[in-house]
Short mmCIF file of C-alpha atoms in Angstrom, two decimals:
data_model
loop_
_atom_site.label_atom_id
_atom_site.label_comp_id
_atom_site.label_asym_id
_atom_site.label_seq_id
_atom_site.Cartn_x
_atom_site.Cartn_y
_atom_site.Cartn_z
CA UNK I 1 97.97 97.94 94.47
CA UNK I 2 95.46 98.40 91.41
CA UNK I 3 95.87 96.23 88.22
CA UNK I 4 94.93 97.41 84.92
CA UNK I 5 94.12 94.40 81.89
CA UNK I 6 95.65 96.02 78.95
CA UNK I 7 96.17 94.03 75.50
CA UNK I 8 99.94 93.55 74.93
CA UNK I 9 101.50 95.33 71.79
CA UNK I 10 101.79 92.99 69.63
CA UNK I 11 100.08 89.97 71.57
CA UNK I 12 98.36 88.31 68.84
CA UNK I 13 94.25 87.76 69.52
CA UNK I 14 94.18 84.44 72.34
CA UNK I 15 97.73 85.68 73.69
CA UNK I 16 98.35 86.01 77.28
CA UNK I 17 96.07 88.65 79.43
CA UNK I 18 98.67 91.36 80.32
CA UNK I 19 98.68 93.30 84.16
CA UNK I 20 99.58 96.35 84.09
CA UNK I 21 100.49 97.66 87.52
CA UNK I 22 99.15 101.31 88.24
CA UNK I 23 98.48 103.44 91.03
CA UNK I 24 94.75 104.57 92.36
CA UNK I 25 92.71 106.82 90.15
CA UNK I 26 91.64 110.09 91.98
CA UNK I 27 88.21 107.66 91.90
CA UNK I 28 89.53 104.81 93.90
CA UNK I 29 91.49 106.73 96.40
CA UNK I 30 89.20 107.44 99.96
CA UNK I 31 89.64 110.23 102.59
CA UNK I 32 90.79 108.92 105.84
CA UNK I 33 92.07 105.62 104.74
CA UNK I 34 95.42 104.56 105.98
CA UNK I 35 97.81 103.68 103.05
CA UNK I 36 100.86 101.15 104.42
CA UNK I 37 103.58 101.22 101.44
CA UNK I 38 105.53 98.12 101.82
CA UNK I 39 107.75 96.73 101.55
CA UNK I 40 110.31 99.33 103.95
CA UNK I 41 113.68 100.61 102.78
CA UNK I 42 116.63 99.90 105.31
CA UNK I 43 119.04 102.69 104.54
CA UNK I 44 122.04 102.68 104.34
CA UNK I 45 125.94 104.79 104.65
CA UNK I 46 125.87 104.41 100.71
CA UNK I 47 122.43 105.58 100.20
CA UNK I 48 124.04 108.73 102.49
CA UNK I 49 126.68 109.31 101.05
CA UNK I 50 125.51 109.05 97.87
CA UNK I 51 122.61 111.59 98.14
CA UNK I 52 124.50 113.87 99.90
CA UNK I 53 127.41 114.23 97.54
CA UNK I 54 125.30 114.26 94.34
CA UNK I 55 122.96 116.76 95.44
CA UNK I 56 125.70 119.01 96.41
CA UNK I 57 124.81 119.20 100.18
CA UNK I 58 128.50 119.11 101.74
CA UNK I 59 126.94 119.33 105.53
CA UNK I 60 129.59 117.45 108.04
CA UNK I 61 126.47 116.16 109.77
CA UNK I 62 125.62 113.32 107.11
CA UNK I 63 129.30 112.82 105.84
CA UNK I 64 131.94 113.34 108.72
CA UNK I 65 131.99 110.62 111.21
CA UNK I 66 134.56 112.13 113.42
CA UNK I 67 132.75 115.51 113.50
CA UNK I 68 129.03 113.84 113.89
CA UNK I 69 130.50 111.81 116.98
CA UNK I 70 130.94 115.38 118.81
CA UNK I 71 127.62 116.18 117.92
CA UNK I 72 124.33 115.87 119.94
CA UNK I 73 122.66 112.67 118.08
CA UNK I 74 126.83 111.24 118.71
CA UNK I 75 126.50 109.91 114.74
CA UNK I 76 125.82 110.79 110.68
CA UNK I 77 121.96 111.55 110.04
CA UNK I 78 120.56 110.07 107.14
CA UNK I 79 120.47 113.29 104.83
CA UNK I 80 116.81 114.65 105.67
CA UNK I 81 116.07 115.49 101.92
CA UNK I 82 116.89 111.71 101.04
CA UNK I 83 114.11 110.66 103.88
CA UNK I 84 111.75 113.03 102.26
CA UNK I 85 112.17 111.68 98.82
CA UNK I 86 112.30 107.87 99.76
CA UNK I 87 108.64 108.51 102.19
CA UNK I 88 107.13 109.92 98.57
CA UNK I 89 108.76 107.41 96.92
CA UNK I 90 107.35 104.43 98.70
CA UNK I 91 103.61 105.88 97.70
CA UNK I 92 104.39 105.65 94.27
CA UNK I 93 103.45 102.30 93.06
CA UNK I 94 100.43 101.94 95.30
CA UNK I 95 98.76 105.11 95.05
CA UNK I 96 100.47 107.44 91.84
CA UNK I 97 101.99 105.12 89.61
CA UNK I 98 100.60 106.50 85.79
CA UNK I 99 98.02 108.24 87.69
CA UNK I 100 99.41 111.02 88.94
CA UNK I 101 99.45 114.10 86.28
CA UNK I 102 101.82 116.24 88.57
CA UNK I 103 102.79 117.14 92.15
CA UNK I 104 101.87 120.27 93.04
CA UNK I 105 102.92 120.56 96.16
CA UNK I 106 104.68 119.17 99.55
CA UNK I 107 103.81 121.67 102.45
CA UNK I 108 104.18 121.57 106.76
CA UNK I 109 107.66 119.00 106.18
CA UNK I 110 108.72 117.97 109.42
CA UNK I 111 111.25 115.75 110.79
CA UNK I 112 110.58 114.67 114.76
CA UNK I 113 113.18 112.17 114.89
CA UNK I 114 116.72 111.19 113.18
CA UNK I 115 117.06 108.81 111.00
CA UNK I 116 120.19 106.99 111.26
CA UNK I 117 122.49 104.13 108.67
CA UNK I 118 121.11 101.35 109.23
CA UNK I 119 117.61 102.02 109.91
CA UNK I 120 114.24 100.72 107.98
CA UNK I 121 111.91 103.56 106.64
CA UNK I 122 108.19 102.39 106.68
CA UNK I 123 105.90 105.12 105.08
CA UNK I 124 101.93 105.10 105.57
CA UNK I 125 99.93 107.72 103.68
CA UNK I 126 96.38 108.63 104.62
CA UNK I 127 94.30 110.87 101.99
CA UNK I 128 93.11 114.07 103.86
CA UNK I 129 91.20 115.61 101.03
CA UNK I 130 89.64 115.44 97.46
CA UNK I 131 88.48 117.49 95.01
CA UNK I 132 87.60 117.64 91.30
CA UNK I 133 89.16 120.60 89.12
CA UNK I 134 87.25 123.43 88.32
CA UNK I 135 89.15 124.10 85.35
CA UNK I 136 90.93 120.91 84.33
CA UNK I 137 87.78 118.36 83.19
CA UNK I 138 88.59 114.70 84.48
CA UNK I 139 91.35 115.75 86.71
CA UNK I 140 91.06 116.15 90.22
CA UNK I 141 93.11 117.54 93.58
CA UNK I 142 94.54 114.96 96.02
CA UNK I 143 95.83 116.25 99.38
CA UNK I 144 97.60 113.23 101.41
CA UNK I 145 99.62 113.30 104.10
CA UNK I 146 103.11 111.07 104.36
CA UNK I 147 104.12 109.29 107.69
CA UNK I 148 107.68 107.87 107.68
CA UNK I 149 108.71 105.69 111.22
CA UNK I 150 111.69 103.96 111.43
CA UNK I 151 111.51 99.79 112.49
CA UNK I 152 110.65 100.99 116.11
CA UNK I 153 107.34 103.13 114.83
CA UNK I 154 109.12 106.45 115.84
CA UNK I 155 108.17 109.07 113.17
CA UNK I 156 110.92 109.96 111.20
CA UNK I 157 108.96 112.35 108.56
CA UNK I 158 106.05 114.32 108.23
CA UNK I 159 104.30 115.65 104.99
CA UNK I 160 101.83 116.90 103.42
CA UNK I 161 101.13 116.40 99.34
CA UNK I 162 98.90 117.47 96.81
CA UNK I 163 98.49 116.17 93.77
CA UNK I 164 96.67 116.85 90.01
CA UNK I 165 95.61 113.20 89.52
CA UNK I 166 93.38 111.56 86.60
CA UNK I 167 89.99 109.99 87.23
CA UNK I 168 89.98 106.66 85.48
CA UNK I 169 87.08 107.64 82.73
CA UNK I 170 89.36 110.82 81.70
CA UNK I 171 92.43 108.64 81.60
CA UNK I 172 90.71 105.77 79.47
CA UNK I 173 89.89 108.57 76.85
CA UNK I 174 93.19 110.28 76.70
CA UNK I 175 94.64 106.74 75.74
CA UNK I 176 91.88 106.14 73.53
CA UNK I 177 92.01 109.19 71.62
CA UNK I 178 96.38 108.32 71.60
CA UNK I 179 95.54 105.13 70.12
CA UNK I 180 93.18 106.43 67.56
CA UNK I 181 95.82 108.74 66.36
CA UNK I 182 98.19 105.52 66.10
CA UNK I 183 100.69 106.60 69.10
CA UNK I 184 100.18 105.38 73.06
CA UNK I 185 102.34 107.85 74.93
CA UNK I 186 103.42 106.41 78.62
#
């Protein structure tokens, strides 16, 4: 994880020094580098039900017990769009955390194995490409790829992300010219 000093608002001049926790600048992050997000997320029937009934996804395979039992895997999967969202998730605070501008994209999504209640999701991320914008100055493309294995390294999720992310000299301006202007916008 990357720390940022930052004055406090309001800390008066001798006050504490303030760390700021932030993700990797499009700068800082390197192709081929293995990313392990920790700590894991042991999910759970909740989490299931939960996701599955707010998102509006009635399938018997992640809510119906009895039904699931019949089934080939003999049990509820963990809803697959949940997995997906909790493997990006996980990258967040080490690698996009205030500087990430937007997703673009999540492409070849895969899912080799179930995920079942009760299981811990580890995700790993490893950079597979870079590029500064052509037409956005100070901005640059991030491609990454997402591995999610349960506690007995059998890979749950696959996939691939790009990203519009800042480089740090851009970013340092934009809040620069926000504090000039007497607002910081986060």
């Amino acid at each position: 994880m990357s720390e940022t000093d930052r004055t406090s608002p309001g800390a008066s001049a001798g006050g504490p020094r303030v760390i700021e926790q932030r993700g990797l600048y499009f700068d800082e992050l390197e192709e081929g580098v293995v990313y392990a997000h920790r700590p894991g997320r042991t999910v759970t029937e909740t989490d299931n039900v939960l996701f599955t009934t707010m998102t509006m996804n009635t399938q018997a395979l992640h809510l119906d017990a009895a039904w699931s039992a019949g089934q080939p895997f003999g049990q509820r999967l963990m809803n697959s769009m949940f997995t997906l969202a909790t493997v990006v998730g996980q990258s967040v605070p080490q690698l996009t955390q205030g500087t990430i501008i937007a997703q673009l994209g999540l492409t070849d999504v895969s899912f080799p194995h179930p995920l079942y209640h009760g299981d811990t999701l580890y995700t790993e991320t490893v950079v597979t490409g870079k590029r500064l914008s052509s037409s956005r100055a100070g901005q640059g493309i991030v491609t990454m790829q997402h591995t999610g294995r349960n506690q007995h390294g059998d890979v749950v999720a696959l996939a691939a992300r790009s990203c519009l992310m800042w480089t740090r000299e851009a970013h340092a301006a934009t809040g620069l010219e926000a504090a000039q202007k007497g607002t910081i916008e986060t």
